[in-house]
CSV table of C-alpha atoms in Angstrom, one decimal:
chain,number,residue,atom,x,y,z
A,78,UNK,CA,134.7,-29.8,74.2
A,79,UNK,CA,135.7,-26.2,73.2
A,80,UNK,CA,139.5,-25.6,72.7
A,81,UNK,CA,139.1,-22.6,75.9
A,82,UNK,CA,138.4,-25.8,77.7
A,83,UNK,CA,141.5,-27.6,77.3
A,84,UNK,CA,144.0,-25.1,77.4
A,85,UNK,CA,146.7,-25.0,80.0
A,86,UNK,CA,146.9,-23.1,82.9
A,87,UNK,CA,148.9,-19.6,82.7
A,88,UNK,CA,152.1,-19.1,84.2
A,89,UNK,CA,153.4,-16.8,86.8
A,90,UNK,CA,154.8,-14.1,85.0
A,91,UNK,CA,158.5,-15.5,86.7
A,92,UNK,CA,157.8,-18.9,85.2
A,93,UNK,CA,156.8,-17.3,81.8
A,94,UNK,CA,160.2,-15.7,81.7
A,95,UNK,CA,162.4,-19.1,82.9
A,96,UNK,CA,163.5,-19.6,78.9
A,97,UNK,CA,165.1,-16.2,78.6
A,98,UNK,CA,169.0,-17.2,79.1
A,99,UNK,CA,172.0,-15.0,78.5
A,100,UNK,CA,173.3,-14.1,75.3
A,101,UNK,CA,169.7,-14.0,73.5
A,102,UNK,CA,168.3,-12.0,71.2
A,103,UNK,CA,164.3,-11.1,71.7
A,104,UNK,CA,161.7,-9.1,70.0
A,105,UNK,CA,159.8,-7.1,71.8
A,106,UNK,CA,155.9,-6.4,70.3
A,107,UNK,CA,155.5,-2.3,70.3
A,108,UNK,CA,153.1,0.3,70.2
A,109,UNK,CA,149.6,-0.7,72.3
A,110,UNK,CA,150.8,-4.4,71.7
A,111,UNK,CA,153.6,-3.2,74.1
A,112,UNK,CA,153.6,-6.4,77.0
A,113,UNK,CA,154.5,-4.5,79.5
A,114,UNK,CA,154.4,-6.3,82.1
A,115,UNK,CA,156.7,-9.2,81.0
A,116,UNK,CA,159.0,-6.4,79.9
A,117,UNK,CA,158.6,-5.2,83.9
A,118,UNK,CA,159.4,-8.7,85.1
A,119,UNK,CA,162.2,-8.9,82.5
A,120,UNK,CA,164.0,-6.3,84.4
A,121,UNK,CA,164.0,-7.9,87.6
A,122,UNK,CA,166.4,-10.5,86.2
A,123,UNK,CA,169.7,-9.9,87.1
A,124,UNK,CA,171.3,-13.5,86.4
A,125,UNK,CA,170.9,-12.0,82.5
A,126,UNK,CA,173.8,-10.7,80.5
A,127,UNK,CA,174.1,-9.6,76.9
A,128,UNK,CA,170.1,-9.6,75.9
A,129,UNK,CA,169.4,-7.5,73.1
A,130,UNK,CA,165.6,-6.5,72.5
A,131,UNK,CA,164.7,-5.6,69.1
A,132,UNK,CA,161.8,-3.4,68.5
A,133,UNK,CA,159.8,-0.6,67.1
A,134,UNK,CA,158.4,1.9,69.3
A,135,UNK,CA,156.9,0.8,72.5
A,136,UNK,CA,154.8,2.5,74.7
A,137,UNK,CA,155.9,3.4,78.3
A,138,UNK,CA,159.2,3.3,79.9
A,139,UNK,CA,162.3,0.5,78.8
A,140,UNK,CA,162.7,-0.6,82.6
A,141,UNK,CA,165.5,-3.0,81.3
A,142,UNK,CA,167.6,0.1,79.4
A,143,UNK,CA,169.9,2.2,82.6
A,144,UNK,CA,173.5,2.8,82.4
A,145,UNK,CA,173.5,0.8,85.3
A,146,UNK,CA,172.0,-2.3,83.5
A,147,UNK,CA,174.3,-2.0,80.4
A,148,UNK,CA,175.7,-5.2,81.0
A,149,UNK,CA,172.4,-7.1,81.3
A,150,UNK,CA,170.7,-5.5,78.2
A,151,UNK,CA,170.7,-3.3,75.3
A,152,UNK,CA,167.8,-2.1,72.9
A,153,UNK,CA,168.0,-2.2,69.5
A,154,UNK,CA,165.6,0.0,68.2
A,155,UNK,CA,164.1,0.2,64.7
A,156,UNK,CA,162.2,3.5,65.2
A,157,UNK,CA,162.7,5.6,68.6
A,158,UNK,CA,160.1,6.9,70.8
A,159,UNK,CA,160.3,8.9,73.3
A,160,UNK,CA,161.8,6.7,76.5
A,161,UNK,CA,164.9,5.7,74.0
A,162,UNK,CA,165.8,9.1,72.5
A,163,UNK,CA,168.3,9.9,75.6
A,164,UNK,CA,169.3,6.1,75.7
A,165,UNK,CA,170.2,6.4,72.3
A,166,UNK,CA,172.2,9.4,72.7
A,167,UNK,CA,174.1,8.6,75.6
A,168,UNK,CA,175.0,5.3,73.6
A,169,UNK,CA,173.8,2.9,76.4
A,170,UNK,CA,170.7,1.9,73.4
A,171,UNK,CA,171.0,1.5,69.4
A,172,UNK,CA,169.1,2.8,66.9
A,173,UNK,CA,169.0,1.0,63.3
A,174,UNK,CA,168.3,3.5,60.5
A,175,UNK,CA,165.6,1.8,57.9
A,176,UNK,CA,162.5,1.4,55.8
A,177,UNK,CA,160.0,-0.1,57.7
A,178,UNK,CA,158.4,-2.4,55.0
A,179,UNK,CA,162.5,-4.1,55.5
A,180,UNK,CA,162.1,-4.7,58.6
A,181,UNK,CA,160.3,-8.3,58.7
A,182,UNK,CA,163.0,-9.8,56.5
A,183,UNK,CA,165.9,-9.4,58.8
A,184,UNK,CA,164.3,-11.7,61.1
A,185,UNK,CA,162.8,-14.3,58.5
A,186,UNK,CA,165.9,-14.1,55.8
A,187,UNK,CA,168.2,-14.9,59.5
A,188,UNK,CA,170.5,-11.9,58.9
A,189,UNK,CA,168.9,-11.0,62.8
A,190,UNK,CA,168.2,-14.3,64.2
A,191,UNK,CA,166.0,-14.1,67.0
A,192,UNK,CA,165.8,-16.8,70.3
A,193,UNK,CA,162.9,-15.3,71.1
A,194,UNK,CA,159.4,-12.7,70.9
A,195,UNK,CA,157.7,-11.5,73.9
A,196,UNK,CA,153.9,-10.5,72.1
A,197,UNK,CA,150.5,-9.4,73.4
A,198,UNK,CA,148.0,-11.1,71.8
A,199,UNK,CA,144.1,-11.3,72.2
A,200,UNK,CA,142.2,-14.4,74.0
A,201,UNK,CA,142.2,-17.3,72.4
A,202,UNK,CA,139.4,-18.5,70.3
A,203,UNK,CA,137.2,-21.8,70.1
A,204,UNK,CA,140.2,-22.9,67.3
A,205,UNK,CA,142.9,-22.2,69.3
A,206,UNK,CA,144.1,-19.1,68.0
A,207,UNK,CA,145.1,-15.6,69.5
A,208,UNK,CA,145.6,-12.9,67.0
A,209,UNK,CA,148.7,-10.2,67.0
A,210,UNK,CA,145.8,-7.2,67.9
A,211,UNK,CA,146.6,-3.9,67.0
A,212,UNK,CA,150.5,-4.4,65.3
A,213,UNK,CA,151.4,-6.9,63.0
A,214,UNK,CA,153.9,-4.8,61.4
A,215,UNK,CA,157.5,-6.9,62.4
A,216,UNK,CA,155.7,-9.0,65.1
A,217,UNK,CA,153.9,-11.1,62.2
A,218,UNK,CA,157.8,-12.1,61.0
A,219,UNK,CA,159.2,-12.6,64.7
A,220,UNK,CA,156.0,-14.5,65.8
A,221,UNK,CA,156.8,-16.9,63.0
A,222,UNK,CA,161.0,-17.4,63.0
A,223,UNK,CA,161.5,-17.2,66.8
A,224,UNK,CA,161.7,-20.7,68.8
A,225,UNK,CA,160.3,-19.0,72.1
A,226,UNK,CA,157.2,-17.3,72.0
A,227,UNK,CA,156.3,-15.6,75.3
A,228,UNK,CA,152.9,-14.2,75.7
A,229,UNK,CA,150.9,-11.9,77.6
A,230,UNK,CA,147.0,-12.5,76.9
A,231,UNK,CA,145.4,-9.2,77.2
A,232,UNK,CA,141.2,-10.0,78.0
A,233,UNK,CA,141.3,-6.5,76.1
A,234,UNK,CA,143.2,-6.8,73.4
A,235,UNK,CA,141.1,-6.3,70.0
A,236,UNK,CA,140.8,-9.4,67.7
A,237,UNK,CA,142.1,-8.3,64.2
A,238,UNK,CA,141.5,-10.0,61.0
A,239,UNK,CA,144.4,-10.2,58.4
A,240,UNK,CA,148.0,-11.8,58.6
A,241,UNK,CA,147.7,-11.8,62.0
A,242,UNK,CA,146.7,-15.3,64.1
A,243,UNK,CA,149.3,-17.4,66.1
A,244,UNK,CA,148.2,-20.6,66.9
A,245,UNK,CA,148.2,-21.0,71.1
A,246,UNK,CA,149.7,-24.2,71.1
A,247,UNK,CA,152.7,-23.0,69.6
A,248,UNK,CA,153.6,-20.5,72.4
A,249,UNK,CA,156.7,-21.7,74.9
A,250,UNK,CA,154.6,-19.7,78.1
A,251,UNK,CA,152.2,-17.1,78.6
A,252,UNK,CA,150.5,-14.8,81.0
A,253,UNK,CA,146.9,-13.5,81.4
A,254,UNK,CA,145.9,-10.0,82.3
A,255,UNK,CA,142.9,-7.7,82.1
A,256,UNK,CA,144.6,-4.6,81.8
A,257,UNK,CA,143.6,-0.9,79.3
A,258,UNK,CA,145.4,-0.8,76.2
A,259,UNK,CA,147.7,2.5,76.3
A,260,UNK,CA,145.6,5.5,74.4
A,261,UNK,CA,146.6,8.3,72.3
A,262,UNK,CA,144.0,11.4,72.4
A,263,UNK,CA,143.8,13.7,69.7
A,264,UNK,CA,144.9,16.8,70.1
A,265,UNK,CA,143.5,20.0,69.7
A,266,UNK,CA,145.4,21.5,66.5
A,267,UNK,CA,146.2,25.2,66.2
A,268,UNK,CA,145.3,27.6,64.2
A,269,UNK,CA,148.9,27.1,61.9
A,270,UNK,CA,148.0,23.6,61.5
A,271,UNK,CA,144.3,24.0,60.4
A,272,UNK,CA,145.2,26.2,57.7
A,273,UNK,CA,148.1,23.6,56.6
A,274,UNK,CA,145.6,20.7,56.8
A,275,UNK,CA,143.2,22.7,54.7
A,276,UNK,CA,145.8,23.4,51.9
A,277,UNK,CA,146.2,19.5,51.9
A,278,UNK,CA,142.7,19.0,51.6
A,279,UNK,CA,142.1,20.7,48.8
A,280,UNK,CA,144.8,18.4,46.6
A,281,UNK,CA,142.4,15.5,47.6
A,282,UNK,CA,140.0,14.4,45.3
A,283,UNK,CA,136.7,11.9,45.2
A,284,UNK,CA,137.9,8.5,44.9
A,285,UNK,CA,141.7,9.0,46.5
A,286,UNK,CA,143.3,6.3,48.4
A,287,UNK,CA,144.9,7.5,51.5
A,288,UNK,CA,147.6,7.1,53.7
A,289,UNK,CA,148.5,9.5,56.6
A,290,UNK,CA,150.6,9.7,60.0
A,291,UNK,CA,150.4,10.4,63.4
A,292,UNK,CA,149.3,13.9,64.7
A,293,UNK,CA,147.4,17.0,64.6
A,294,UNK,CA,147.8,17.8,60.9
A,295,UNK,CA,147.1,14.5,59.5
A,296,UNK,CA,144.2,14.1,61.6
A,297,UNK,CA,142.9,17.9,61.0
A,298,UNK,CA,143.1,16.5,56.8
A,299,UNK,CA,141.2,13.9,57.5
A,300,UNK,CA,138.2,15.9,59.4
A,301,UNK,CA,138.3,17.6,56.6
A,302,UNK,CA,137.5,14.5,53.8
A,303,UNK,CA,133.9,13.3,54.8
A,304,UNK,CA,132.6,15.3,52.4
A,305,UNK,CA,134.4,12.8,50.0
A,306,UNK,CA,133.2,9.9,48.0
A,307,UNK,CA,135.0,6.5,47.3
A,308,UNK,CA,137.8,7.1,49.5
A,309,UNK,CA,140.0,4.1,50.1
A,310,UNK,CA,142.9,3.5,52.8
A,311,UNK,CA,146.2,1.7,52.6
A,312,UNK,CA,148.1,3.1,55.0
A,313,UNK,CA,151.0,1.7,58.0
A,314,UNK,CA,148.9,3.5,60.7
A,315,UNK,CA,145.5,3.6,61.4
A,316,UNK,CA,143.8,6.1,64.3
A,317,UNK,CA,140.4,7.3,65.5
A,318,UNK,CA,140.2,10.0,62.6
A,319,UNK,CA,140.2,7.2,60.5
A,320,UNK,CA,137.8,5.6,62.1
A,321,UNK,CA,135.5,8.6,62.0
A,322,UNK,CA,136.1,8.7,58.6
A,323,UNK,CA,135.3,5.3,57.8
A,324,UNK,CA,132.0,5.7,59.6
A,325,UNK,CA,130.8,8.5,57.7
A,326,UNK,CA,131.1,7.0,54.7
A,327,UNK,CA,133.4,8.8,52.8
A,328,UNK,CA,135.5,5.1,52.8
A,329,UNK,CA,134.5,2.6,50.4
A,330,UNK,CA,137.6,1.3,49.3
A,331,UNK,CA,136.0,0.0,46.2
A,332,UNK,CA,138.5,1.8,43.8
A,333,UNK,CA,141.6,0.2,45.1
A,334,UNK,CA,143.5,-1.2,43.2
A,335,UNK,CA,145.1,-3.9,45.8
A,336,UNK,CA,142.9,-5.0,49.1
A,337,UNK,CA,139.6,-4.6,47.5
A,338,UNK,CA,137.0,-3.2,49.6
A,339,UNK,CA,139.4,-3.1,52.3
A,340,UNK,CA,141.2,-0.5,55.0
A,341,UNK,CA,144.7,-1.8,55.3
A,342,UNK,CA,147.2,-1.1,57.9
A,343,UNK,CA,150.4,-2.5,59.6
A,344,UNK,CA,149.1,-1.1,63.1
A,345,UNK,CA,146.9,0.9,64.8
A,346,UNK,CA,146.9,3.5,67.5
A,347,UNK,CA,144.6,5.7,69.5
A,348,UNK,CA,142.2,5.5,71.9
A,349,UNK,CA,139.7,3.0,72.9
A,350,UNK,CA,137.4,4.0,70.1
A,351,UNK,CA,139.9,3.1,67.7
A,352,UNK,CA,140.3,-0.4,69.6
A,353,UNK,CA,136.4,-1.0,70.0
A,354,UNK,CA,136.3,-0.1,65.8
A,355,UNK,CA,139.2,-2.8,65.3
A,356,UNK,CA,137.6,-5.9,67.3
A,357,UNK,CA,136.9,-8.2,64.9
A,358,UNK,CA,135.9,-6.0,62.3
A,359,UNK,CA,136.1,-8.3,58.8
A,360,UNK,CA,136.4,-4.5,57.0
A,361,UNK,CA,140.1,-3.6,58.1
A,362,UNK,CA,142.7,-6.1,57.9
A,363,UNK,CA,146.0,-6.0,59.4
A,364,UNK,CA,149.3,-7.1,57.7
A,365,UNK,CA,153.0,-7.2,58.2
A,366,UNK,CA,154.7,-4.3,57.2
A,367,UNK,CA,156.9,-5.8,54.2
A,368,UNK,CA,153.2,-5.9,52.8
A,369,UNK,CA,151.7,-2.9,53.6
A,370,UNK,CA,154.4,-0.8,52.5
A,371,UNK,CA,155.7,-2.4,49.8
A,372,UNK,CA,155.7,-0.1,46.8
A,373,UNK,CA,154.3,-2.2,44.6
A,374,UNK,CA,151.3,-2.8,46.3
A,375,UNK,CA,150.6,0.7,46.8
A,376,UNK,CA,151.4,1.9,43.5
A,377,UNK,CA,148.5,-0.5,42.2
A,378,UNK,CA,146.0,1.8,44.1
A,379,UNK,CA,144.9,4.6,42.0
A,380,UNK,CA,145.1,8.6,42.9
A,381,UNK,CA,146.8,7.2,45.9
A,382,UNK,CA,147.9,10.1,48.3
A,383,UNK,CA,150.8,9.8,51.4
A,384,UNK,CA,150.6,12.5,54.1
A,385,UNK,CA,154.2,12.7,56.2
A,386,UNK,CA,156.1,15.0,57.8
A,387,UNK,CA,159.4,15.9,58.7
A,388,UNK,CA,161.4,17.9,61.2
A,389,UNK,CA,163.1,20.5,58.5
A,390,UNK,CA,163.7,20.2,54.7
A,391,UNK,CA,166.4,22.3,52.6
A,392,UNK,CA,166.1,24.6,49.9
A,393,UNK,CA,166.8,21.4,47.6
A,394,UNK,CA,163.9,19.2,48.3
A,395,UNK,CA,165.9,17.3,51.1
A,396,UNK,CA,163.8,16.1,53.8
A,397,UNK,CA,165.3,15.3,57.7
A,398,UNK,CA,162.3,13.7,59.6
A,399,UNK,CA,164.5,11.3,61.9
A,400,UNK,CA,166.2,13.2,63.5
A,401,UNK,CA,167.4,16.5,65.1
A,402,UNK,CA,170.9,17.3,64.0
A,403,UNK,CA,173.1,14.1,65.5
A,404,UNK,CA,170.0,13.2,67.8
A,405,UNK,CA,168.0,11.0,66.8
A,406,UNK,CA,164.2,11.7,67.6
A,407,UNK,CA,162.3,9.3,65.8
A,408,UNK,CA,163.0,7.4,62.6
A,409,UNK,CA,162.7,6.5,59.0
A,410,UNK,CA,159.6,3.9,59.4
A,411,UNK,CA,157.4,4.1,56.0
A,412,UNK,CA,157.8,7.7,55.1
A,413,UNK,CA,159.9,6.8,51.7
A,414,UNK,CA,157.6,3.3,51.0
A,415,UNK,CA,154.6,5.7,51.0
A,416,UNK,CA,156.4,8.7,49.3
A,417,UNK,CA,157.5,6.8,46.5
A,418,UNK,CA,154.5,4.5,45.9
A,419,UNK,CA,152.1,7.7,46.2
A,420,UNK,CA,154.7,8.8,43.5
A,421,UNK,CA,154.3,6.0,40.6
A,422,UNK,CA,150.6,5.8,41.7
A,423,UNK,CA,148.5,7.0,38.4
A,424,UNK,CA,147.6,10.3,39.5
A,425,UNK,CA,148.9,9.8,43.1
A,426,UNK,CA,150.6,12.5,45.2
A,427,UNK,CA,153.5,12.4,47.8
A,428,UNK,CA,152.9,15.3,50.2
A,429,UNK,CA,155.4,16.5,53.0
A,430,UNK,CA,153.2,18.7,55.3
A,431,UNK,CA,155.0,20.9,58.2
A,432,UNK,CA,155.0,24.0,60.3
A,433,UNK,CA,157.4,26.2,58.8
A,434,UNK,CA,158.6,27.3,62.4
A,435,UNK,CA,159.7,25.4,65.3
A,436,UNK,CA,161.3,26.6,68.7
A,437,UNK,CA,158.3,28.7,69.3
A,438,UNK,CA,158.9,30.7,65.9
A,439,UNK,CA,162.7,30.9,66.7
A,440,UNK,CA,164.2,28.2,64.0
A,441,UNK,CA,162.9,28.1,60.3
A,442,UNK,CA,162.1,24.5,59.2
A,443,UNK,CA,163.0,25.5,55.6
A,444,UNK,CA,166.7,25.9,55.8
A,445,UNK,CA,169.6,26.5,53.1
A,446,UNK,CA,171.1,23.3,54.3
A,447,UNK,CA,170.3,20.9,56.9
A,448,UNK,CA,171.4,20.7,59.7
A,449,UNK,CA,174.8,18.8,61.0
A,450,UNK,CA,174.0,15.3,61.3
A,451,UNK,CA,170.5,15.5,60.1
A,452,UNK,CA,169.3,12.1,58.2
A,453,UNK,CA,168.3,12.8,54.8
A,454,UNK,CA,165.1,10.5,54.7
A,455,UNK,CA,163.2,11.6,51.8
A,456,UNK,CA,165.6,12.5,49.0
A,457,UNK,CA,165.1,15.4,46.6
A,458,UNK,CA,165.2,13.1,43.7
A,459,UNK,CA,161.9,12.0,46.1
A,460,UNK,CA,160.5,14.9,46.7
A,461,UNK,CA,157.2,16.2,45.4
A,462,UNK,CA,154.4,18.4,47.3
A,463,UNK,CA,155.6,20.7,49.8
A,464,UNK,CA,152.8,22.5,52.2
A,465,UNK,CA,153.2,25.0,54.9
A,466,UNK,CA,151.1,27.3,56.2
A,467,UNK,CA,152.3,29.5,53.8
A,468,UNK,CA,151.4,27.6,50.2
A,469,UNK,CA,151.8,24.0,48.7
A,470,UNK,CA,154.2,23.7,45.9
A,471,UNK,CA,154.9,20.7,44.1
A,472,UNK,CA,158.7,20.3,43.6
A,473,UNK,CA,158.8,17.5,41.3
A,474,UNK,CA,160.8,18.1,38.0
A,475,UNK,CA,161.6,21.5,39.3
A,476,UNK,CA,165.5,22.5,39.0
A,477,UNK,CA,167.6,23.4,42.1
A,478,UNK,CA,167.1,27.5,41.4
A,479,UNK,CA,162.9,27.3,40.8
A,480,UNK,CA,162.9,25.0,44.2
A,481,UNK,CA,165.0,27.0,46.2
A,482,UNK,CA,162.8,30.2,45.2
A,483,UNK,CA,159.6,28.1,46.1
A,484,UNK,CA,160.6,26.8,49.3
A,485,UNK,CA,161.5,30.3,50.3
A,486,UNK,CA,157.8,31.3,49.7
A,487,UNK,CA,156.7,28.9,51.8
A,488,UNK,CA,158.8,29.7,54.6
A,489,UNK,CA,157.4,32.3,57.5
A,490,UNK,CA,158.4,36.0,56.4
A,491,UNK,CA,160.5,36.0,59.5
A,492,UNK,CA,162.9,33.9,57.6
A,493,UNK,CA,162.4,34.7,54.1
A,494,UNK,CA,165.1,37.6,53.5
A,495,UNK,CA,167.9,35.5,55.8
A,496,UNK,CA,167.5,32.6,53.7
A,497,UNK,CA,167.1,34.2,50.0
A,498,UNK,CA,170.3,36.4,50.5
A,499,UNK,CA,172.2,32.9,51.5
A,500,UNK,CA,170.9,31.6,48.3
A,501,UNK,CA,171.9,33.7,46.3
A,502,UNK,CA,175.3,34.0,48.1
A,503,UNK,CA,175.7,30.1,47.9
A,504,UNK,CA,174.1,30.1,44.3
A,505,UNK,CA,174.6,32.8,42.8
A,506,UNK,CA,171.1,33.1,41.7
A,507,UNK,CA,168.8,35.7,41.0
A,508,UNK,CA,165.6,34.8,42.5
């Protein structure tokens, strides 16, 4: 008899939510592995007071998070997307500031002690396991710490290999759908950011191991790589460029130094290509993020290079990319474990790439100071390549006077007098 055979029926989605009690603390799976529809049913339950959801970014709406439903529930968010940022500011939602490879051991060393995970995780196999899909980042540690696991099977949610199986019989309930994974297209990048992603291009060599974020620049470097030989990837994120990447062979991750052979990554987002690539695909494995991102692991990998980006750095090597001013837009996720591991990497480089305009050209992102409130999350004892449209410069064992000149350079000529009179005014420095 196959296991498929013997498993239980599923619940109703009501049933599947009967353990959730007052006063509990839950995770809450993010990105694609968002299970939306428990979250959906979640909300309907006004018997529930004081339930704090713990998470990363999820994808759709919070239905649980209202002023009117303060009392019932409040997120706790380790990095903010898009339905918390107004949550967060009108203080009905919390945001906790920190690296994302810390993140799975405040549930397993109990400092957060979780009652419960709500996961979406792919069909079960003939053994009797479902695996995490596409993010195993904190889910791997709440899947394995929490008492009460409540699961939606998703018919359509990708198998991934790794750190990432929970055996079915260990779950309290669960719920079966057939429902599309949410997808992120590419978009079309501009002119400004071609010409950014082709500076970064060029300080990639044959043989570099590769980690990059989310959006047009990042994905507009690696379009630009598959001319490249002996590429590897250790990365948090994973998305269709990489994929196209991958299959034209400029990946071979035979160079790396940890993983062997192997594209790592903590999660993965995109669109259905991406989730088709990932289905039980033996060549990318997916791990919690304590792994992924731990510096030590990354440093092993040779010539290893971290793309990031950030919202506005000062004329010091300071980097804000969490927030805007007091508002917080985003987070700190694995900027600094990349950054810093790219760093002590032999021959590695830790590149901050960004438009050196926002507001429609109005506000220079190169600015004497930051702004009020702004989180500092790369420091400029971090710091090291700096690309605009307008140059790359590598800031690393540069003092205070030769960055400030630098970063001036690489600001949009709109900007540059404004900022090198203040310099010099705050400074006193002749530049």
């Amino acid at each position: 008899m196959k296991v498929n055979d013997s498993l239980p029926d599923q619940h109703s989605i009501d049933e599947a939510l009967k353990p959730i009690r007052s006063g509990m603390k839950i995770f809450v799976h993010g990105a694609a592995a968002t299970p939306s529809p428990l979250l959906e049913a979640l909300a309907r339950r006004r018997d529930l007071e004081n339930v704090t959801l713990y998470h990363l970014h999820t994808e759709g709406a919070m239905p649980c998070i209202s002023p009117e439903r303060i009392n019932n529930f409040r997120s706790v968010s380790f990095f903010c997307g898009p339905a918390l940022r107004e949550p967060i500011q009108l203080g009905i939602a919390d945001y906790i500031p920190v690296f994302l490879s810390d993140i799975p051991q405040l549930f397993t060393s109990g400092q957060i002690q979780l009652d419960a995970a709500l996961l979406q995780l792919s069909p079960v196999d003939s053994h009797g396991y479902c695996s995490l899909g596409t993010s195993v980042d904190a889910a791997r540690a709440a899947a394995d710490t929490a008492p009460i696991l409540i699961a939606e099977i998703n018919s359509r949610m990708p198998r991934s290999h790794g750190n990432t199986t929970v055996e079915f019989k260990k779950l309290t309930t669960h719920i079966k759908t057939d429902r599309a994974l949410p997808q992120h297209k590419v978009e079309t990048p501009s002119d400004v950011q071609i010409c950014i992603a082709e500076q970064v291009a060029e300080l990639i060599e044959d043989g570099c191991c590769l980690q990059a974020g989310i959006g047009s620049i990042p994905d507009s470097v690696l379009v630009r790589l598959k001319s490249k030989s002996d590429l590897g990837i250790h990365t948090e994120l994973m998305t269709d460029k990489m994929v196209e990447l991958i299959q034209s062979g400029a990946v071979t991750n035979r160079l790396k130094g940890s993983f062997h052979g192997k594209s790592i990554t903590s999660f993965v987002n995109g669109t259905r290509k991406m989730f088709d690539f990932l289905h039980d695909n033996p060549s990318i494995e997916l791990h919690p993020s304590n792994c992924t991102n731990d510096t030590a692991l990354i440093r092993k990998n040779d010539k290893m290079i971290a793309i990031n980006s950030a919202i506005q750095i000062d004329l010091t090597g300071q980097v804000c990319a969490d927030s805007l001013g007091h508002r917080i837009y985003s987070g700190i996720g694995g900027q600094m474990d990349f950054m810093r591991g790219a760093a002590l990497s032999q021959g590695g480089k830790a590149i901050i790439a960004l438009l050196s305009t926002a507001a429609k050209g109005t506000q220079s992102r190169i600015a004497l100071g930051l702004t009020a409130g702004a989180g500092v999350v790369t420091t400029r004892g971090h710091i090291q390549w700096v690309v605009t449209e307008f140059g790359a410069v590598n800031l690393h064992g540069k003092s205070i006077r030769e960055r400030g000149a630098e970063l001036i350079q690489l600001a949009h000529p709109d900007f540059r007098g404004e900022l090198k009179q203040s310099w010099q005014s705050l400074r006193h420095y002749v530049i």
